[in-house]
Amino acid sequence: MDRRTFLQNSMASAAYLGIAGAGLQSCSTQGTKQITILHTNDVHSHIDPFPSDHSRYANLGGLARRADLVHQIREENPNTLLFDAGDIFQGTPYFNFYGGELEFKLMSKLNYDAATIGNHDFDNGIDGLLAQVPHATFKLLSANYDFTNTVMNGFVNPYHTYYLDGIKIGVYGIGIALDGLVLQKLYKETVYHNPYEIALDTERKLKEEENCDLIICLSHLGYDYENNPNRPDDVTLATKTQHTQLIIGGHTHTFLEKPDVRLNKIGEEVLVNQVGCYGLNLGRIDFYFDSAKKVAGKGVSIQV
Amino acid sequence: MTRLLKIQLFVLFITIGCFHSCKEQANQLSQIAGSQVPVDSSLAEVDSIESFIAPYRKRVNEVMDMPLSYAPRTLTKGDGELNTSAGNLLADAILEQASPIYESRTGTPVDFVIFNHGGIRSIISKGQVTTRTAYQVMPFENRIAIVEMPGNAVLGLVRFLKKSGRAHPIAGMQIILDKEDSIQSVIINGEPFDENRTYLAATSDYLVQGGDDMGFFKNRSNVEVMEYLVRNALIDYFKSHDTLRNTVDERFIRR
């Protein structure tokens, strides 16, 4: 190899490395991306762990421990979101004494990203809910409650989108019918809309207008009302939607052994999960993303 | 020269390839893994969170554990067949606390109380009785409701009590069954039951709404839900009785 060729070769190599380097930087796309979704539901003001002599949940739960767990997982993967599926309030004297202030402040300290509204979150009336809004740094999401004619107007969004590591995540909230569950004088002029219709409309918006890569529903409908098919529930919601990939449920305090895999309207798999109640468990769903070419024809592999 | 050209072509190829895959971002869902993590004692308690909760907890515990009354013996909802000590305590508390308030507002006292056996969630242990006791017995946010009931609906209620096989708490009412379980006498508010009369029953908003299959509340149009929690009536009752002497008694018996 004479000197000239050597130089030319090195220059070319340098150029190659440079470009390739820049390329790799600008597209961290080559590797798999991971989005971690953490969730709770029906915590019902359970801030302290259950006492050691409790008949069922001895030494389980507790906000300070949940904080440790969430912190560990966020360290492991910074691209983590934390959600709650409603019924944050009511269940221990902390709520009776402080009206939910402590619950909202602690959820903010744990960096919750969003919560939907459960029926018990109206227990101090819609004014009682509004009073706690200043203590929340997380979003309150509900697509099928219309708060227009209430004091909560402007404090609740139908959905919110997050952008993590180039992945756009759309999250919307769905609430349960209030009539019969909550006294009208508590929820006042809050209007409940059909959850299925609203879910379809909202997920379409998140897919087509917001171009989300991942769509999640926070639902307080309840897991499954087998004996009452007219009552909307999460497993039916899963079969009626087509863009939603995960339904994080609440209300029925259902302890699922593992996330439930259902088929949606177009025959694709959708996860329905609920982790019991009282902050005894933290749900965790990891979503992995690859380039379309790598995924092509392989479909989504689900490990639960 | 050909070699150089080859290398340049290669670079170009790589570049295009790379930009191409840049365009095609890794945003195609390929895999989902789900799990559930128990929140148990293997986790540490985050100090900053723990110290933030501490003053709230201290205040709650101070109030919750302040002695209000004393139980000379344990009261349960299982110590009698047709009426029980804990049931009688709860029903008496509602009658004693709610009736004077209702009477001061409307001029009419409450005639009797009916509650559900399942609604009593804990025994009252012998010893100090506190606000915490009231929360254990009555964790729900049920409000006291006053219901106007015509005589025939009250009769339906009495038949329900006879049939139910559970000692649903009552107060202000005495029901005596004979050996064959036929209703021998019903006395309400000190007077024999009169089917042509209208009565005022105190219960909980939960039961009025059809909870625990208490169908006799169906179609009752005159219902007033008081802004008075059943639990708070219990707390107020504890405060006004330094000793809880409630026992199984004669309010609902078979003889």
Coordinates of C-alpha atoms in Angstrom, one line a residue:
Chain A
M1 CA 0.0 0.0 0.0
D2 CA 1.6 3.3 -1.0
R3 CA 1.2 6.4 1.1
R4 CA -1.4 8.0 -1.1
T5 CA -3.7 5.1 -1.1
F6 CA -3.3 4.8 2.6
L7 CA -4.3 8.4 3.2
Q8 CA -7.3 8.1 0.9
N9 CA -8.3 4.9 2.7
S10 CA -8.0 6.5 6.1
M11 CA -9.9 9.6 5.0
A12 CA -12.7 7.4 3.7
S13 CA -12.7 5.4 6.9
A14 CA -12.8 8.6 9.0
A15 CA -15.7 9.9 6.9
Y16 CA -17.4 6.6 7.3
L17 CA -17.0 6.6 11.1
G18 CA -18.1 10.2 11.3
I19 CA -21.2 9.7 9.4
A20 CA -22.0 6.4 11.0
G21 CA -21.3 7.9 14.4
A22 CA -23.6 10.8 13.7
G23 CA -26.1 8.4 12.3
L24 CA -26.1 6.3 15.4
Q25 CA -26.5 9.3 17.6
S26 CA -29.4 10.7 15.7
C27 CA -31.1 7.4 15.6
S28 CA -30.8 5.6 18.9
T29 CA -33.5 3.8 16.9
Q30 CA -31.3 0.8 16.2
G31 CA -31.8 -0.5 19.7
T32 CA -35.1 -1.5 21.4
K33 CA -36.9 1.2 23.3
Q34 CA -38.6 0.4 26.6
I35 CA -41.5 2.3 28.2
T36 CA -42.5 1.2 31.6
I37 CA -46.0 1.8 32.9
L38 CA -46.6 1.5 36.6
H39 CA -50.1 1.7 38.1
T40 CA -52.2 1.5 41.2
N41 CA -56.0 1.6 41.8
D42 CA -58.4 2.0 44.6
V43 CA -55.8 3.0 47.1
H44 CA -58.6 4.4 49.3
S45 CA -56.4 6.6 51.5
H46 CA -54.2 3.7 52.6
I47 CA -51.1 5.7 53.4
D48 CA -49.7 3.4 56.2
P49 CA -48.9 -0.3 55.8
F50 CA -51.5 -2.6 57.3
P51 CA -50.7 -3.5 60.9
S52 CA -48.9 -6.7 61.6
D53 CA -52.0 -8.2 63.3
H54 CA -54.2 -7.6 60.3
S55 CA -56.1 -10.7 59.3
R56 CA -55.6 -10.4 55.6
Y57 CA -53.0 -7.8 54.6
A58 CA -50.6 -7.9 57.6
N59 CA -47.5 -5.7 56.8
L60 CA -48.5 -5.0 53.3
G61 CA -48.9 -1.7 51.4
G62 CA -47.7 1.7 52.5
L63 CA -46.9 4.9 50.6
A64 CA -43.3 5.2 51.8
R65 CA -42.5 1.7 50.5
R66 CA -44.3 2.3 47.3
A67 CA -42.1 5.4 46.9
D68 CA -39.0 3.1 47.2
L69 CA -40.3 0.7 44.6
V70 CA -41.2 3.4 42.1
H71 CA -37.8 5.1 42.7
Q72 CA -36.0 1.8 42.0
I73 CA -37.9 1.2 38.8
R74 CA -37.4 4.8 37.6
E75 CA -33.7 4.4 38.2
E76 CA -33.7 1.2 36.1
N77 CA -35.7 2.8 33.4
P78 CA -36.1 6.6 33.3
N79 CA -38.8 6.2 30.6
T80 CA -41.4 5.3 33.2
L81 CA -44.9 6.6 33.8
L82 CA -47.0 6.2 36.9
F83 CA -50.8 6.2 36.9
D84 CA -53.7 5.6 39.2
A85 CA -57.1 4.4 38.1
G86 CA -59.3 6.2 40.7
D87 CA -60.8 5.9 44.2
I88 CA -57.8 7.6 45.7
F89 CA -60.0 8.9 48.5
Q90 CA -62.0 7.3 51.4
G91 CA -61.1 4.4 53.5
T92 CA -58.9 5.5 56.4
P93 CA -59.2 8.4 58.9
Y94 CA -56.6 10.3 56.9
F95 CA -59.3 11.1 54.4
N96 CA -61.9 12.1 57.1
F97 CA -59.3 14.3 58.8
Y98 CA -57.6 16.0 55.8
G99 CA -60.1 15.5 52.9
G100 CA -57.6 14.0 50.5
E101 CA -54.9 16.6 50.9
L102 CA -52.3 14.1 52.1
E103 CA -53.2 11.6 49.3
F104 CA -52.7 14.2 46.6
K105 CA -49.6 15.6 48.1
L106 CA -48.0 12.2 48.4
M107 CA -48.9 11.1 44.9
S108 CA -47.3 14.3 43.7
K109 CA -44.2 13.5 45.7
L110 CA -44.1 10.0 44.0
N111 CA -44.3 11.8 40.7
Y112 CA -47.6 10.3 39.6
D113 CA -48.2 11.4 36.0
A114 CA -52.0 11.1 35.9
A115 CA -55.0 9.6 37.6
T116 CA -58.6 9.1 36.6
I117 CA -61.5 9.9 38.9
G118 CA -63.3 7.2 40.8
N119 CA -66.8 7.4 42.4
H120 CA -65.3 7.8 45.9
D121 CA -63.3 10.7 44.8
F122 CA -66.6 12.6 44.9
D123 CA -67.2 11.6 48.5
N124 CA -66.5 15.2 49.8
G125 CA -68.6 16.5 46.9
I126 CA -67.2 18.0 43.8
D127 CA -66.2 21.0 45.9
G128 CA -64.2 18.7 48.1
L129 CA -62.4 17.4 45.0
L130 CA -61.7 20.8 43.7
A131 CA -60.2 21.8 47.1
Q132 CA -57.5 19.1 46.6
V133 CA -56.6 20.0 43.0
P134 CA -53.9 22.6 44.0
H135 CA -52.1 19.7 45.8
A136 CA -51.8 17.6 42.7
T137 CA -48.9 17.9 40.2
F138 CA -50.3 15.0 38.2
K139 CA -53.1 15.3 35.6
L140 CA -56.7 14.4 36.3
L141 CA -58.1 12.6 33.3
S142 CA -61.6 11.8 32.4
A143 CA -63.0 11.7 28.9
N144 CA -66.6 10.7 29.7
Y145 CA -67.3 12.9 32.6
D146 CA -68.4 16.4 31.4
F147 CA -67.6 18.9 34.1
T148 CA -68.6 22.0 32.1
N149 CA -71.3 23.0 34.5
T150 CA -69.3 22.3 37.7
V151 CA -66.5 23.9 39.7
M152 CA -64.2 21.3 38.2
N153 CA -64.5 22.7 34.8
G154 CA -61.0 23.2 33.3
F155 CA -59.3 21.0 35.9
V156 CA -59.9 17.7 34.2
N157 CA -58.7 16.8 30.7
P158 CA -60.0 14.0 28.6
Y159 CA -56.5 12.8 27.8
H160 CA -52.9 13.7 28.0
T161 CA -49.9 12.8 25.8
Y162 CA -46.4 12.1 27.0
Y163 CA -43.2 11.9 24.8
L164 CA -40.6 9.5 26.1
D165 CA -37.5 8.5 24.1
G166 CA -39.2 9.3 20.9
I167 CA -42.3 7.3 21.8
K168 CA -45.6 9.2 22.0
I169 CA -48.0 7.9 24.7
G170 CA -51.6 8.9 24.8
V171 CA -53.5 8.3 28.1
Y172 CA -57.2 8.8 28.6
G173 CA -59.6 8.4 31.5
I174 CA -63.0 6.7 31.7
G175 CA -65.3 6.9 34.7
I176 CA -68.2 4.8 36.0
A177 CA -71.9 5.8 36.0
L178 CA -72.4 8.0 39.0
D179 CA -76.1 7.7 39.4
G180 CA -76.9 5.2 42.1
L181 CA -73.3 5.1 43.3
V182 CA -72.8 8.7 44.3
L183 CA -75.4 11.1 45.7
Q184 CA -76.4 13.6 43.1
K185 CA -75.8 16.4 45.5
L186 CA -72.1 15.4 45.7
Y187 CA -71.4 15.1 41.9
K188 CA -73.9 17.9 41.1
E189 CA -74.0 18.8 37.4
T190 CA -71.3 16.3 36.4
V191 CA -72.6 14.6 33.2
Y192 CA -71.7 11.0 32.6
H193 CA -71.4 9.9 28.9
N194 CA -71.4 6.4 27.5
P195 CA -67.9 5.1 28.2
Y196 CA -67.7 2.9 25.0
E197 CA -68.6 5.7 22.6
I198 CA -66.3 8.1 24.3
A199 CA -63.4 5.6 24.5
L200 CA -63.7 4.9 20.7
D201 CA -63.8 8.6 20.0
T202 CA -60.8 9.4 22.2
E203 CA -58.6 6.6 21.1
R204 CA -59.2 7.6 17.5
K205 CA -58.2 11.1 18.3
L206 CA -55.0 9.9 20.0
K207 CA -54.2 7.6 17.1
E208 CA -55.1 9.7 14.1
E209 CA -54.7 13.3 15.3
E210 CA -52.1 12.9 18.0
N211 CA -50.2 10.1 16.3
C212 CA -49.6 8.2 19.5
D213 CA -47.4 5.1 19.4
L214 CA -49.0 3.7 22.6
I215 CA -52.5 4.3 23.9
I216 CA -53.6 3.6 27.5
C217 CA -56.9 3.9 29.1
L218 CA -57.3 4.6 32.9
S219 CA -60.7 3.1 33.7
H220 CA -62.8 3.1 36.8
L221 CA -65.6 1.1 35.2
G222 CA -64.7 -2.1 37.0
Y223 CA -63.2 -5.3 35.7
D224 CA -66.1 -7.6 34.7
Y225 CA -69.8 -7.7 35.5
E226 CA -70.6 -11.1 34.2
N227 CA -74.1 -11.1 35.9
N228 CA -75.0 -7.7 34.6
P229 CA -74.0 -7.5 31.0
N230 CA -75.6 -4.1 30.6
R231 CA -73.2 -2.5 33.0
P232 CA -70.1 -1.3 31.2
D233 CA -66.8 -3.0 32.3
D234 CA -63.2 -3.2 31.3
V235 CA -63.3 -6.6 29.6
T236 CA -66.1 -5.3 27.3
L237 CA -64.3 -2.0 26.7
A238 CA -61.3 -4.1 25.6
T239 CA -63.4 -5.8 22.9
K240 CA -65.0 -2.6 21.7
T241 CA -61.9 -0.5 21.1
Q242 CA -59.2 -0.9 18.5
H243 CA -56.3 1.4 19.3
T244 CA -56.1 1.1 23.1
Q245 CA -53.3 -1.3 24.0
L246 CA -53.7 -1.3 27.8
I247 CA -56.6 -0.8 30.1
I248 CA -55.6 0.0 33.7
G249 CA -58.7 -0.7 35.7
G250 CA -60.2 -0.1 39.1
H251 CA -63.4 0.0 41.1
T252 CA -64.0 -3.8 41.6
H253 CA -60.8 -4.3 43.7
T254 CA -60.0 -7.2 41.5
F255 CA -56.8 -9.0 42.2
L256 CA -55.7 -10.4 38.9
E257 CA -53.0 -13.0 39.0
K258 CA -51.6 -11.5 35.9
P259 CA -52.7 -9.0 33.3
D260 CA -55.6 -10.3 31.3
V261 CA -55.0 -10.6 27.5
R262 CA -58.2 -9.9 25.4
L263 CA -58.8 -9.4 21.8
N264 CA -60.0 -6.0 20.6
K265 CA -62.5 -5.1 17.9
I266 CA -60.1 -5.9 15.1
G267 CA -58.7 -9.1 16.7
E268 CA -55.6 -7.6 18.2
E269 CA -54.4 -8.3 21.7
V270 CA -55.1 -5.8 24.4
L271 CA -54.1 -6.0 28.1
V272 CA -56.5 -5.4 30.9
N273 CA -55.0 -5.1 34.3
Q274 CA -56.0 -4.3 37.9
V275 CA -54.0 -4.7 41.0
G276 CA -56.6 -5.2 43.8
C277 CA -56.7 -2.3 46.2
Y278 CA -55.2 -0.3 49.1
G279 CA -51.8 0.0 47.5
L280 CA -50.9 -3.6 48.3
N281 CA -49.4 -4.1 44.8
L282 CA -47.9 -2.0 42.0
G283 CA -48.8 -3.0 38.5
R284 CA -46.0 -3.0 36.0
I285 CA -46.3 -3.3 32.2
D286 CA -43.2 -2.9 30.0
F287 CA -43.7 -2.0 26.4
Y288 CA -40.8 -2.6 24.0
F289 CA -40.5 -0.9 20.6
D290 CA -38.5 -1.8 17.6
S291 CA -38.3 -0.5 14.0
A292 CA -41.1 -1.6 11.8
K293 CA -38.7 -3.7 9.7
K294 CA -37.6 -5.7 12.7
V295 CA -41.2 -6.3 13.9
A296 CA -42.7 -6.9 10.5
G297 CA -44.7 -10.0 10.3
K298 CA -43.8 -11.1 13.8
G299 CA -46.6 -9.4 15.7
V300 CA -46.4 -8.4 19.3
S301 CA -45.1 -10.9 21.8
I302 CA -46.8 -10.7 25.2
Q303 CA -45.3 -12.2 28.3
V304 CA -47.5 -12.0 31.4
Chain B
M1 CA -8.6 4.1 -7.6
T2 CA -11.2 1.4 -8.1
R3 CA -10.7 0.5 -4.5
L4 CA -11.3 4.0 -3.3
L5 CA -14.4 4.2 -5.3
K6 CA -15.6 1.0 -3.8
I7 CA -15.0 2.4 -0.3
Q8 CA -16.9 5.6 -1.2
L9 CA -19.8 3.6 -2.5
F10 CA -19.8 1.6 0.7
V11 CA -19.9 4.8 2.8
L12 CA -22.7 6.1 0.7
F13 CA -24.6 2.9 1.2
I14 CA -24.1 2.9 4.9
T15 CA -25.2 6.5 5.1
I16 CA -28.3 6.0 3.1
G17 CA -29.0 2.8 5.1
C18 CA -28.6 4.7 8.3
F19 CA -30.7 7.7 7.4
H20 CA -33.3 5.3 6.1
S21 CA -33.5 3.5 9.4
C22 CA -33.6 6.9 11.1
K23 CA -36.7 7.8 9.3
E24 CA -38.1 4.5 10.3
Q25 CA -38.0 5.0 14.0
A26 CA -38.2 2.3 16.5
N27 CA -41.7 3.0 17.5
Q28 CA -43.3 -0.3 16.4
L29 CA -44.6 -2.2 19.4
S30 CA -42.8 -5.6 19.5
Q31 CA -43.1 -6.9 23.0
I32 CA -45.1 -6.5 26.2
A33 CA -44.2 -7.8 29.6
G34 CA -46.6 -7.6 32.5
S35 CA -46.0 -8.2 36.1
Q36 CA -47.2 -7.2 39.6
V37 CA -44.9 -6.2 42.4
P38 CA -46.1 -6.6 46.0
V39 CA -45.5 -3.6 48.2
D40 CA -44.2 -5.5 51.3
S41 CA -41.6 -5.2 54.0
S42 CA -38.7 -6.2 51.6
L43 CA -38.9 -2.5 50.4
A44 CA -37.3 0.3 52.3
E45 CA -39.5 3.2 53.5
V46 CA -38.3 6.4 51.8
D47 CA -37.3 8.8 54.6
S48 CA -38.6 11.9 53.0
I49 CA -42.0 10.4 52.5
E50 CA -42.1 8.9 55.9
S51 CA -41.2 12.1 57.7
F52 CA -43.8 14.0 55.6
I53 CA -46.5 11.6 56.7
A54 CA -45.4 11.5 60.4
P55 CA -47.1 14.7 61.7
Y56 CA -50.4 13.8 60.0
R57 CA -50.3 10.3 61.5
K58 CA -49.5 11.7 64.9
R59 CA -52.5 14.0 64.9
V60 CA -54.8 11.3 63.5
N61 CA -53.7 8.8 66.1
E62 CA -54.1 11.3 69.0
V63 CA -57.7 11.9 68.0
M64 CA -58.4 8.3 67.2
D65 CA -57.1 6.9 70.4
M66 CA -58.5 9.4 72.8
P67 CA -60.7 7.4 75.3
L68 CA -64.4 8.3 74.9
S69 CA -66.1 5.5 76.9
Y70 CA -65.5 2.2 78.5
A71 CA -66.9 -1.3 77.7
P72 CA -67.1 -3.4 80.9
R73 CA -67.4 -6.5 78.6
T74 CA -67.0 -7.3 74.9
L75 CA -69.9 -6.4 72.7
T76 CA -70.5 -8.5 69.6
K77 CA -73.1 -9.0 67.0
G78 CA -73.2 -12.8 67.6
D79 CA -74.1 -13.1 71.3
G80 CA -77.9 -13.4 70.8
E81 CA -80.2 -15.1 68.3
L82 CA -82.7 -12.3 67.5
N83 CA -80.9 -9.3 69.1
T84 CA -77.3 -8.8 70.0
S85 CA -75.3 -6.5 72.3
A86 CA -73.4 -4.7 69.5
G87 CA -76.5 -4.5 67.3
N88 CA -78.5 -3.0 70.2
L89 CA -75.7 -0.5 70.9
L90 CA -75.7 0.7 67.3
A91 CA -79.5 0.9 67.0
D92 CA -79.8 2.7 70.4
A93 CA -77.1 5.1 69.4
I94 CA -78.9 6.1 66.2
L95 CA -82.2 6.5 68.0
E96 CA -80.7 8.5 70.9
Q97 CA -78.6 10.7 68.8
A98 CA -80.7 11.3 65.6
S99 CA -84.2 11.4 67.0
P100 CA -83.8 14.6 69.1
I101 CA -82.1 16.4 66.1
Y102 CA -84.9 15.3 63.7
E103 CA -87.5 16.3 66.2
S104 CA -86.0 19.7 66.7
R105 CA -86.1 20.3 63.0
T106 CA -89.6 18.9 62.2
G107 CA -91.4 18.6 65.5
T108 CA -91.8 14.9 65.1
P109 CA -89.6 12.3 66.8
V110 CA -88.4 9.1 65.1
D111 CA -90.5 6.0 66.0
F112 CA -87.9 3.3 65.5
V113 CA -84.6 2.3 64.1
I114 CA -83.7 -0.5 61.7
F115 CA -80.2 -1.3 60.6
N116 CA -78.4 -4.2 58.9
H117 CA -76.6 -6.9 60.8
G118 CA -73.9 -7.0 58.1
G119 CA -73.2 -3.3 58.6
I120 CA -71.5 -3.9 61.9
R121 CA -68.0 -4.5 60.9
S122 CA -66.2 -5.2 64.2
I123 CA -66.7 -6.2 67.8
I124 CA -66.3 -3.7 70.6
S125 CA -63.6 -5.1 72.8
K126 CA -63.7 -4.9 76.6
G127 CA -61.8 -1.8 77.8
Q128 CA -61.3 1.7 76.4
V129 CA -63.6 2.7 73.7
T130 CA -62.3 5.4 71.3
T131 CA -63.0 7.1 68.0
R132 CA -61.0 4.3 66.4
T133 CA -63.5 1.8 67.8
A134 CA -66.3 3.7 66.0
Y135 CA -64.3 3.6 62.7
Q136 CA -63.8 -0.1 63.1
V137 CA -67.5 -0.8 63.8
M138 CA -68.7 1.6 61.1
P139 CA -66.0 2.2 58.5
F140 CA -68.6 3.3 55.9
E141 CA -69.7 6.8 55.2
N142 CA -73.3 6.0 55.6
R143 CA -75.7 8.8 56.6
I144 CA -78.7 8.4 58.8
A145 CA -81.9 8.6 56.8
I146 CA -85.4 9.1 58.1
V147 CA -88.0 7.2 56.1
E148 CA -91.8 7.6 56.3
M149 CA -93.4 4.2 56.3
P150 CA -97.1 3.3 56.1
G151 CA -98.3 0.5 58.4
N152 CA -98.2 -2.2 55.8
A153 CA -94.6 -1.4 54.9
V154 CA -93.7 -1.7 58.6
L155 CA -95.5 -5.0 58.7
G156 CA -93.4 -6.1 55.7
L157 CA -90.3 -5.0 57.7
V158 CA -91.3 -7.1 60.7
R159 CA -91.9 -10.1 58.5
F160 CA -88.6 -9.6 56.9
L161 CA -86.9 -9.5 60.3
K162 CA -88.7 -12.7 61.3
K163 CA -87.6 -14.5 58.2
S164 CA -84.1 -13.2 57.7
G165 CA -82.4 -15.5 60.2
R166 CA -80.0 -12.7 61.1
A167 CA -80.3 -10.4 64.1
H168 CA -80.7 -7.1 62.3
P169 CA -80.4 -4.3 64.8
I170 CA -83.6 -2.5 65.9
A171 CA -84.5 0.1 68.5
G172 CA -87.7 1.8 69.6
M173 CA -89.5 -1.4 68.6
Q174 CA -90.3 -4.7 70.4
I175 CA -91.2 -7.8 68.4
I176 CA -92.4 -10.9 70.2
L177 CA -92.7 -14.2 68.3
D178 CA -94.4 -17.3 69.7
K179 CA -92.9 -20.8 69.6
E180 CA -94.2 -21.3 66.1
D181 CA -92.5 -18.1 65.0
S182 CA -95.8 -16.3 64.5
I183 CA -95.8 -12.7 65.3
Q184 CA -97.4 -12.4 68.8
S185 CA -97.0 -8.6 69.4
V186 CA -95.3 -5.6 67.9
I187 CA -94.8 -2.5 70.0
I188 CA -93.5 0.6 68.4
N189 CA -92.4 3.7 70.4
G190 CA -94.2 2.3 73.5
E191 CA -97.6 1.7 71.7
P192 CA -99.0 -1.4 70.0
F193 CA -98.4 -1.5 66.3
D194 CA -101.3 0.1 64.3
E195 CA -101.4 -0.9 60.6
N196 CA -103.3 2.3 59.7
R197 CA -100.7 4.6 61.0
T198 CA -97.6 6.1 59.4
Y199 CA -94.3 5.6 61.1
L200 CA -90.9 7.3 60.9
A201 CA -88.0 4.9 60.7
A202 CA -84.3 5.9 61.1
T203 CA -81.9 3.8 59.0
S204 CA -79.0 4.5 56.7
D205 CA -79.0 6.0 53.3
Y206 CA -77.4 2.7 52.1
L207 CA -80.3 0.6 53.2
V208 CA -82.9 3.0 51.8
Q209 CA -81.2 2.7 48.4
G210 CA -82.0 -1.0 48.5
G211 CA -78.8 -2.3 50.2
D212 CA -78.8 -5.7 51.9
D213 CA -82.1 -6.6 50.2
M214 CA -84.3 -4.5 52.5
G215 CA -87.0 -4.4 49.9
F216 CA -89.6 -2.8 52.3
F217 CA -87.8 0.5 51.6
K218 CA -88.7 0.3 47.9
N219 CA -91.2 2.9 46.7
R220 CA -90.7 5.1 49.8
S221 CA -90.9 8.6 48.6
N222 CA -90.6 10.5 51.8
V223 CA -86.9 10.0 52.7
E224 CA -84.8 12.6 54.4
V225 CA -81.1 11.9 54.5
M226 CA -79.6 13.7 57.4
E227 CA -76.2 15.2 57.3
Y228 CA -75.2 12.9 60.1
L229 CA -72.9 9.9 59.6
V230 CA -73.9 6.7 61.4
R231 CA -70.3 6.6 62.7
N232 CA -70.6 10.1 64.1
A233 CA -73.8 9.2 65.9
L234 CA -71.8 6.3 67.4
I235 CA -68.9 8.6 68.4
D236 CA -71.4 11.1 70.0
Y237 CA -73.1 8.2 71.8
F238 CA -69.7 7.1 73.2
K239 CA -69.0 10.6 74.3
S240 CA -72.3 10.8 76.2
H241 CA -72.1 7.4 77.9
D242 CA -69.0 6.8 80.0
T243 CA -69.8 3.1 80.3
L244 CA -71.4 1.0 77.6
R245 CA -73.9 -1.2 79.3
N246 CA -75.7 -2.5 76.2
T247 CA -76.7 -6.1 76.4
V248 CA -78.9 -8.7 74.7
D249 CA -82.4 -7.8 75.8
E250 CA -86.1 -8.3 75.2
R251 CA -86.6 -6.1 72.1
F252 CA -86.8 -9.1 69.8
I253 CA -87.6 -12.4 71.3
R254 CA -89.3 -15.7 70.9
R255 CA -91.4 -17.1 73.7

